[in-house]
Short mmCIF file of C-alpha atoms and ligand atoms in Angstrom, two decimals:
data_model
loop_
_atom_site.label_atom_id
_atom_site.label_comp_id
_atom_site.label_asym_id
_atom_site.label_seq_id
_atom_site.Cartn_x
_atom_site.Cartn_y
_atom_site.Cartn_z
CA MET H 795 0.00 0.00 0.00
CA ASN H 796 1.19 3.53 -0.72
CA ALA H 797 2.07 5.47 2.41
CA PRO H 798 -0.31 8.40 2.90
CA PRO H 799 1.35 11.81 2.49
CA VAL H 800 2.52 13.50 5.69
CA LEU H 801 1.05 16.98 6.02
CA SER H 802 2.66 19.91 7.78
CA LEU H 803 0.46 22.06 10.01
CA ALA H 804 0.92 24.98 7.63
CA GLN H 805 -0.27 22.87 4.69
CA ALA H 806 -3.19 21.60 6.76
CA ALA H 807 -4.30 25.13 7.67
CA GLN H 808 -4.07 26.15 4.00
CA ILE H 809 -6.31 23.24 3.01
CA ILE H 810 -8.96 24.54 5.42
CA ALA H 811 -8.52 28.16 4.31
CA ARG H 812 -8.88 27.08 0.64
CA GLY H 813 -12.29 25.62 1.46
CA GLN H 814 -11.30 21.96 1.33
CA LEU H 815 -11.83 19.12 3.80
CA LEU H 816 -9.22 18.03 6.35
CA ALA H 817 -9.46 15.36 9.02
CA PHE H 818 -7.59 16.22 12.20
CA PRO H 819 -7.06 14.76 15.67
CA THR H 820 -8.69 16.09 18.81
CA GLU H 821 -8.33 14.65 22.31
CA THR H 822 -11.81 13.06 21.98
CA VAL H 823 -12.07 11.66 18.43
CA TYR H 824 -10.90 12.70 14.94
CA GLY H 825 -12.90 15.46 13.29
CA LEU H 826 -13.74 16.03 9.60
CA GLY H 827 -13.06 19.74 9.32
CA ALA H 828 -13.85 22.67 7.04
CA ASP H 829 -13.94 26.45 7.42
CA ALA H 830 -17.18 27.11 9.32
CA SER H 831 -17.77 30.32 7.36
CA GLN H 832 -17.52 28.83 3.84
CA ASP H 833 -20.91 27.36 2.98
CA ALA H 834 -19.61 25.26 0.08
CA ALA H 835 -16.87 23.75 2.26
CA VAL H 836 -19.36 22.91 5.02
CA ALA H 837 -21.68 21.36 2.43
CA GLN H 838 -18.84 18.98 1.51
CA ILE H 839 -18.77 17.71 5.11
CA PHE H 840 -22.46 16.78 4.96
CA ALA H 841 -21.97 15.11 1.58
CA ALA H 842 -18.87 13.13 2.62
CA LYS H 843 -20.48 11.87 5.83
CA GLY H 844 -23.91 11.23 4.36
CA ARG H 845 -25.24 13.32 7.22
CA PRO H 846 -28.80 14.69 7.10
CA ALA H 847 -28.86 18.46 6.53
CA ASP H 848 -30.75 19.15 9.76
CA HIS H 849 -28.00 17.79 12.03
CA PRO H 850 -25.88 20.74 13.16
CA LEU H 851 -22.07 20.69 13.29
CA ILE H 852 -19.79 21.69 16.16
CA VAL H 853 -17.45 24.60 15.40
CA HIS H 854 -13.93 24.32 16.83
CA VAL H 855 -12.13 27.45 17.99
CA ALA H 856 -8.54 28.16 19.08
CA ASN H 857 -9.56 29.92 22.28
CA ALA H 858 -12.47 31.46 24.18
CA LYS H 859 -11.90 34.87 22.55
CA ALA H 860 -13.17 33.44 19.26
CA ILE H 861 -16.63 32.94 20.79
CA THR H 862 -17.56 36.52 19.89
CA HIS H 863 -17.34 35.65 16.17
CA PHE H 864 -20.15 33.13 16.51
CA ALA H 865 -22.25 33.58 19.64
CA ARG H 866 -24.72 36.33 20.46
CA GLN H 867 -24.63 35.81 24.18
CA VAL H 868 -22.82 33.72 26.81
CA PRO H 869 -24.93 32.97 29.89
CA GLU H 870 -23.02 33.10 33.18
CA PHE H 871 -23.23 29.34 33.73
CA ALA H 872 -21.85 28.75 30.23
CA GLN H 873 -18.94 31.10 30.95
CA ARG H 874 -18.16 29.10 34.08
CA LEU H 875 -18.10 25.87 32.08
CA ILE H 876 -15.81 27.43 29.48
CA ASP H 877 -13.48 28.78 32.19
CA ALA H 878 -13.35 25.37 33.88
CA PHE H 879 -13.06 23.00 30.93
CA TRP H 880 -11.59 24.79 27.88
CA PRO H 881 -9.46 23.72 26.21
CA GLY H 882 -10.94 20.28 26.65
CA PRO H 883 -13.70 17.77 25.88
CA LEU H 884 -16.68 20.11 26.37
CA THR H 885 -19.02 21.58 23.73
CA VAL H 886 -21.35 24.42 24.68
CA ILE H 887 -24.43 25.25 22.61
CA LEU H 888 -24.90 29.03 22.57
CA PRO H 889 -27.30 31.47 20.88
CA ARG H 890 -25.85 32.06 17.40
CA LEU H 891 -25.06 35.51 16.00
CA ALA H 892 -27.51 36.09 13.15
CA GLY H 893 -26.04 35.30 9.74
CA VAL H 894 -22.83 33.55 10.83
CA ALA H 895 -21.92 29.89 10.23
CA THR H 896 -25.45 29.28 8.97
CA ALA H 897 -24.39 26.21 7.00
CA CYS H 898 -23.22 24.56 10.25
CA ALA H 899 -26.41 25.25 12.15
CA GLY H 900 -28.75 22.68 10.60
CA GLY H 901 -31.57 25.19 10.82
CA GLN H 902 -31.02 26.02 14.52
CA ASP H 903 -30.49 29.59 15.76
CA SER H 904 -27.76 28.24 18.03
CA ILE H 905 -24.16 27.16 17.58
CA GLY H 906 -22.09 24.43 19.20
CA LEU H 907 -18.60 25.63 20.12
CA ARG H 908 -15.65 23.62 21.37
CA CYS H 909 -12.00 24.45 22.04
CA PRO H 910 -10.05 21.17 21.85
CA SER H 911 -6.93 20.56 23.95
CA HIS H 912 -5.05 18.24 21.56
CA PRO H 913 -1.80 20.11 20.79
CA MET H 914 -2.11 19.41 17.06
CA ALA H 915 -5.71 20.68 17.00
CA GLN H 916 -4.66 23.75 18.96
CA ALA H 917 -1.80 24.50 16.57
CA LEU H 918 -4.03 23.91 13.55
CA LEU H 919 -6.76 26.23 14.87
CA GLU H 920 -4.20 28.94 15.63
CA GLN H 921 -2.72 28.70 12.14
CA CYS H 922 -6.23 28.78 10.67
CA ALA H 923 -7.03 31.91 12.72
CA ALA H 924 -3.88 33.55 11.33
CA LEU H 925 -5.31 32.89 7.85
CA GLY H 926 -8.62 34.51 8.82
CA VAL H 927 -10.49 31.29 9.64
CA HIS H 928 -12.15 31.86 13.03
CA GLY H 929 -13.74 28.46 13.41
CA VAL H 930 -13.43 24.97 11.96
CA ALA H 931 -16.67 23.01 11.67
CA ALA H 932 -16.00 19.36 12.40
CA PRO H 933 -18.22 16.42 13.14
CA SER H 934 -16.57 13.12 13.99
CA ALA H 935 -14.73 11.85 10.89
CA ASN H 936 -16.92 8.82 10.21
CA LYS H 937 -19.82 8.03 7.91
CA PHE H 938 -23.19 8.93 9.45
CA GLY H 939 -24.28 6.49 12.16
CA LYS H 940 -20.91 4.72 12.41
CA VAL H 941 -18.50 4.51 15.32
CA SER H 942 -16.30 7.61 15.69
CA PRO H 943 -12.64 7.29 14.65
CA THR H 944 -9.91 7.49 17.29
CA SER H 945 -6.91 7.09 14.96
CA ALA H 946 -5.84 8.34 11.54
CA ALA H 947 -6.08 4.75 10.27
CA HIS H 948 -9.77 4.63 11.27
CA VAL H 949 -10.40 7.82 9.28
CA ARG H 950 -8.60 6.45 6.21
CA SER H 951 -10.53 3.20 6.42
CA GLU H 952 -13.75 5.23 5.99
CA PHE H 953 -12.72 7.90 3.52
CA GLY H 954 -9.74 6.44 1.66
CA LEU H 955 -6.43 8.05 0.84
CA GLU H 956 -7.91 11.04 -1.05
CA LEU H 957 -8.94 12.76 2.17
CA ALA H 958 -6.19 14.89 3.76
CA VAL H 959 -5.56 13.64 7.31
CA LEU H 960 -3.38 15.14 10.02
CA ASP H 961 -2.07 12.19 12.01
CA GLY H 962 -1.88 12.92 15.74
CA GLY H 963 -1.81 9.33 16.95
CA ALA H 964 -4.49 7.67 19.06
CA CYS H 965 -6.97 9.99 20.80
CA GLU H 966 -6.51 10.22 24.56
CA VAL H 967 -10.15 10.61 25.62
CA GLY H 968 -11.64 8.26 23.04
CA ILE H 969 -15.34 9.22 23.20
CA GLU H 970 -16.92 12.44 21.94
CA SER H 971 -17.16 15.64 23.97
CA THR H 972 -19.76 16.34 26.62
CA ILE H 973 -22.42 18.66 25.12
CA VAL H 974 -24.23 21.17 27.33
CA ASP H 975 -27.06 23.22 25.81
CA CYS H 976 -26.76 26.74 27.22
CA THR H 977 -29.54 28.34 25.17
CA ARG H 978 -32.53 27.50 27.34
CA GLY H 979 -32.02 29.52 30.51
CA ALA H 980 -30.79 26.43 32.35
CA PRO H 981 -27.97 24.01 31.47
CA VAL H 982 -29.14 20.84 29.73
CA LEU H 983 -26.92 17.82 29.11
CA LEU H 984 -27.38 16.71 25.49
CA ARG H 985 -24.55 14.15 25.41
CA PRO H 986 -22.47 12.80 28.31
CA GLY H 987 -18.72 12.48 27.83
CA VAL H 988 -15.83 11.94 30.19
CA LEU H 989 -16.60 14.96 32.39
CA THR H 990 -18.74 13.79 35.30
CA ARG H 991 -22.02 15.38 36.34
CA GLU H 992 -20.32 16.32 39.65
CA GLN H 993 -17.51 18.13 37.81
CA ILE H 994 -19.95 20.01 35.58
CA GLU H 995 -22.32 20.97 38.38
CA GLY H 996 -19.37 21.91 40.60
CA ALA H 997 -18.04 24.32 37.97
CA MET H 998 -21.46 25.96 37.46
CA GLY H 999 -22.70 25.86 41.05
CA ARG H 1000 -26.08 24.65 39.78
CA THR H 1001 -27.98 21.58 38.68
CA LEU H 1002 -27.45 20.08 35.23
CA LEU H 1003 -30.79 19.14 33.66
CA LEU H 1004 -31.49 16.26 31.28
CA PRO H 1005 -33.62 16.75 28.12
CA ASP H 1006 -36.40 14.70 29.76
CA ASP H 1007 -36.55 17.20 32.62
CA LEU H 1008 -37.87 19.74 30.09
CA VAL H 1009 -40.85 17.76 28.87
CA GLY H 1010 -43.98 19.55 30.06
CA ALA H 1011 -41.95 22.11 32.01
CA GLN H 1012 -43.98 25.22 32.91
CA ASP H 1013 -41.07 27.54 32.24
CA ALA H 1014 -41.48 29.07 28.77
CA PRO H 1015 -37.85 28.87 27.58
CA LEU H 1016 -37.63 25.26 28.74
CA SER H 1017 -40.82 24.07 27.09
CA GLU H 1018 -39.50 24.29 23.53
CA PRO H 1019 -38.65 20.99 21.86
CA ALA H 1020 -35.07 19.88 22.47
CA PRO H 1021 -32.73 20.78 19.62
CA ARG H 1022 -31.81 18.00 17.27
CA ALA H 1023 -28.57 16.25 18.10
CA SER H 1024 -27.62 13.24 16.01
CA GLY H 1025 -25.48 12.02 18.88
CA THR H 1026 -28.68 11.69 20.85
CA LEU H 1027 -30.43 9.33 18.43
CA ALA H 1028 -31.04 5.99 20.15
CA SER H 1029 -29.08 3.94 17.62
CA HIS H 1030 -26.05 6.13 17.00
CA TYR H 1031 -22.48 4.79 17.35
CA ALA H 1032 -23.30 1.39 15.92
CA PRO H 1033 -20.71 -1.23 15.05
CA ARG H 1034 -21.70 -3.61 12.22
CA ALA H 1035 -22.06 -6.47 14.70
CA THR H 1036 -25.02 -6.76 17.06
CA LEU H 1037 -24.03 -5.60 20.53
CA ARG H 1038 -25.68 -6.87 23.71
CA LEU H 1039 -25.11 -5.64 27.27
CA MET H 1040 -25.29 -8.18 30.12
CA ASP H 1041 -24.30 -8.57 33.76
CA ALA H 1042 -21.23 -10.72 34.45
CA LYS H 1043 -23.24 -13.79 35.48
CA SER H 1044 -25.52 -13.83 32.42
CA LEU H 1045 -22.51 -13.29 30.22
CA GLN H 1046 -20.73 -16.32 31.73
CA THR H 1047 -23.89 -18.43 31.31
CA ALA H 1048 -24.23 -17.35 27.68
CA VAL H 1049 -20.60 -18.28 27.01
CA GLU H 1050 -21.09 -21.72 28.60
CA LEU H 1051 -24.17 -22.36 26.47
CA LEU H 1052 -22.05 -21.74 23.39
CA GLY H 1053 -19.85 -24.70 24.21
CA ALA H 1054 -16.93 -25.09 21.87
CA ASP H 1055 -18.64 -23.39 18.94
CA ALA H 1056 -18.22 -19.66 19.30
CA LYS H 1057 -17.29 -18.47 15.85
CA ASN H 1058 -17.76 -14.76 15.15
CA ILE H 1059 -18.63 -13.93 18.75
CA ALA H 1060 -16.66 -11.49 20.90
CA VAL H 1061 -16.78 -10.72 24.60
CA TYR H 1062 -15.71 -7.43 26.20
CA ALA H 1063 -15.80 -7.78 29.99
CA ARG H 1064 -14.04 -6.79 33.21
CA THR H 1065 -14.90 -10.06 34.96
CA PRO H 1066 -12.80 -12.99 33.70
CA VAL H 1067 -14.79 -15.26 31.37
CA HIS H 1068 -14.26 -19.04 31.28
CA THR H 1069 -14.69 -20.68 27.91
CA ARG H 1070 -13.94 -24.02 26.26
CA SER H 1071 -13.87 -22.38 22.86
CA SER H 1072 -10.65 -21.23 21.29
CA ALA H 1073 -12.68 -19.38 18.66
CA LEU H 1074 -14.32 -16.99 21.13
CA ILE H 1075 -12.65 -13.56 21.00
CA VAL H 1076 -12.24 -12.29 24.55
CA ARG H 1077 -11.07 -8.76 25.22
CA ARG H 1078 -10.65 -7.54 28.79
CA MET H 1079 -12.37 -4.25 29.62
CA PRO H 1080 -10.17 -2.02 31.81
CA ASP H 1081 -11.26 -1.44 35.42
CA GLY H 1082 -11.37 2.34 34.99
CA ALA H 1083 -13.86 4.41 32.98
CA ALA H 1084 -11.20 6.64 31.40
CA ALA H 1085 -9.15 3.71 30.12
CA THR H 1086 -12.30 2.05 28.78
CA ALA H 1087 -13.45 5.23 27.01
CA GLN H 1088 -10.01 5.59 25.46
CA GLN H 1089 -10.13 2.18 23.76
CA LEU H 1090 -13.88 1.61 23.32
CA PHE H 1091 -14.33 2.65 19.67
CA ALA H 1092 -11.06 1.04 18.62
CA VAL H 1093 -12.18 -2.23 20.24
CA LEU H 1094 -15.55 -2.11 18.44
CA ARG H 1095 -13.85 -1.37 15.12
CA ASP H 1096 -11.40 -4.18 15.75
CA PHE H 1097 -14.25 -6.66 16.36
CA ASP H 1098 -15.90 -5.51 13.12
CA ALA H 1099 -12.63 -5.98 11.24
CA GLN H 1100 -12.40 -9.55 12.54
CA GLY H 1101 -15.84 -10.32 11.14
CA VAL H 1102 -17.54 -10.56 14.53
CA ARG H 1103 -21.34 -10.81 14.31
CA LEU H 1104 -22.22 -10.71 18.03
CA ILE H 1105 -20.53 -8.61 20.72
CA TRP H 1106 -21.37 -9.37 24.34
CA VAL H 1107 -20.39 -6.58 26.70
CA GLU H 1108 -20.45 -6.67 30.50
CA ASN H 1109 -22.55 -3.87 32.02
CA VAL H 1110 -20.40 -1.03 33.30
CA PRO H 1111 -20.47 0.18 36.94
CA GLN H 1112 -23.26 2.53 38.00
CA ASP H 1113 -21.12 5.47 39.12
CA THR H 1114 -21.17 8.70 37.13
CA ALA H 1115 -17.58 8.32 35.91
CA TRP H 1116 -18.99 5.69 33.51
CA ASP H 1117 -21.90 7.79 32.17
CA GLY H 1118 -20.22 8.53 28.83
CA VAL H 1119 -19.14 4.95 28.18
CA ARG H 1120 -22.54 3.58 29.30
CA ASP H 1121 -24.30 6.01 26.95
CA ARG H 1122 -22.23 4.90 23.91
CA LEU H 1123 -22.71 1.21 24.73
CA GLN H 1124 -26.46 1.60 25.19
CA ARG H 1125 -26.75 3.40 21.85
CA ALA H 1126 -24.65 0.76 20.13
CA ALA H 1127 -26.88 -1.92 21.69
CA ALA H 1128 -30.06 -0.13 20.53
CA HIS H 1129 -29.05 -0.55 16.89
O1 TXA J 1339 -15.76 15.35 20.59
C1 TXA J 1339 -16.48 15.85 19.73
O2 TXA J 1339 -17.45 16.57 19.99
C2 TXA J 1339 -16.14 15.55 18.26
C3 TXA J 1339 -14.80 16.19 17.93
C4 TXA J 1339 -14.45 16.08 16.48
O3 TXA J 1339 -14.83 17.53 18.35
N1 TXA J 1339 -17.18 16.00 17.39
C5 TXA J 1339 -18.38 15.40 17.31
O4 TXA J 1339 -19.21 15.95 16.36
O5 TXA J 1339 -18.70 14.45 18.01
P1 TXA J 1339 -20.53 15.23 15.86
O6 TXA J 1339 -21.06 16.09 14.77
O7 TXA J 1339 -20.24 13.81 15.51
O8 TXA J 1339 -21.48 15.36 17.07
C6 TXA J 1339 -21.89 16.65 17.45
C7 TXA J 1339 -23.22 16.60 18.09
C8 TXA J 1339 -24.30 16.16 17.15
O9 TXA J 1339 -25.15 15.27 17.86
C9 TXA J 1339 -25.00 17.45 16.80
O10 TXA J 1339 -26.33 17.26 16.44
C10 TXA J 1339 -24.83 18.23 18.09
O11 TXA J 1339 -23.55 17.92 18.52
N2 TXA J 1339 -24.92 19.67 17.87
C11 TXA J 1339 -24.06 20.46 17.19
N3 TXA J 1339 -24.50 21.71 17.13
C12 TXA J 1339 -25.66 21.75 17.81
C13 TXA J 1339 -26.63 22.76 18.09
N4 TXA J 1339 -26.49 24.00 17.67
N5 TXA J 1339 -27.72 22.42 18.81
C14 TXA J 1339 -27.88 21.14 19.23
N6 TXA J 1339 -27.01 20.14 19.00
C15 TXA J 1339 -25.93 20.43 18.28
MG1 MG J 1340 -20.46 11.84 15.29
#
């Protein structure tokens, strides 16, 4: 196979400024980026991903100062989140300045902003800003509905060698950013990530609501329908194989019932599994939530690559540190 070309950061920033697509690493997952202010460039993202036009894109910025290019207003609780977690794996949805980054908005009058901490993403966004690009729109660099990529190789396996990719190695966080909607007068969690509820509430000094808390709420600003977020569809993040979540005991029983014939079945569990089958693929889940998040999508992609049809996953612990991983597994299982 031909080795993919190695891009310099300057070349990468020029690709974005020219209105072309570039995949780049962030600490969460790889993004498929384009200049947020060039409608034709943003349209290419939707086309390449096969993403429905009404699913808005997150815009990545080099620092908090860039917010003023995109957002009309920053509520105090949103400012506290930004102060506490940027740069890092947090996206805030803010009221959008009229007429800016319209192509990214999917019809919403809001905008999702995130300042990533990955050094290569930081350097890229700074070089882009120097070329007059204030924000880089970037969804995860995968086809719509698929597992997000956490390495440059994952991105290339989906989009081929034609797509320009900045290779920053394996992503450290491994699951997508936490998304907090800050447009409704109260903070609403649209997608859990690796930040815990306690961390988020601690930074804001107030309660973090869930979209369900808004149903039938008396409060006018909270009674609007929740904004669309593709990451909140029940069956997002699906591997090709069928994924089932089980407690450790049921998982062991299921493995015993298989006997020696366990072709195309994989197990991902913290509790050791005893099997008579040499065909069963067993992958140990780490004890910690952060380590599990870091490898989760790579493990699912690896099972797919091995032709696995059934993935049995041990339920994760109940504590809030696992909320992000639990969310991705439940969505993958809902497919
Ligand atoms: O970690 C991440 O967030 C990664 C990296 C590349 O930054 N990006 C990512 O983007 O996961 P994407 O497009 O795969 O997921 C973004 C989610 C989608 O569910 C989208 O609908 C939602 O954020 N979103 C973006 N803008 C929004 C808005 N204005 N209102 C509501 N939801 C929004
Ligand atoms: Mg995505």
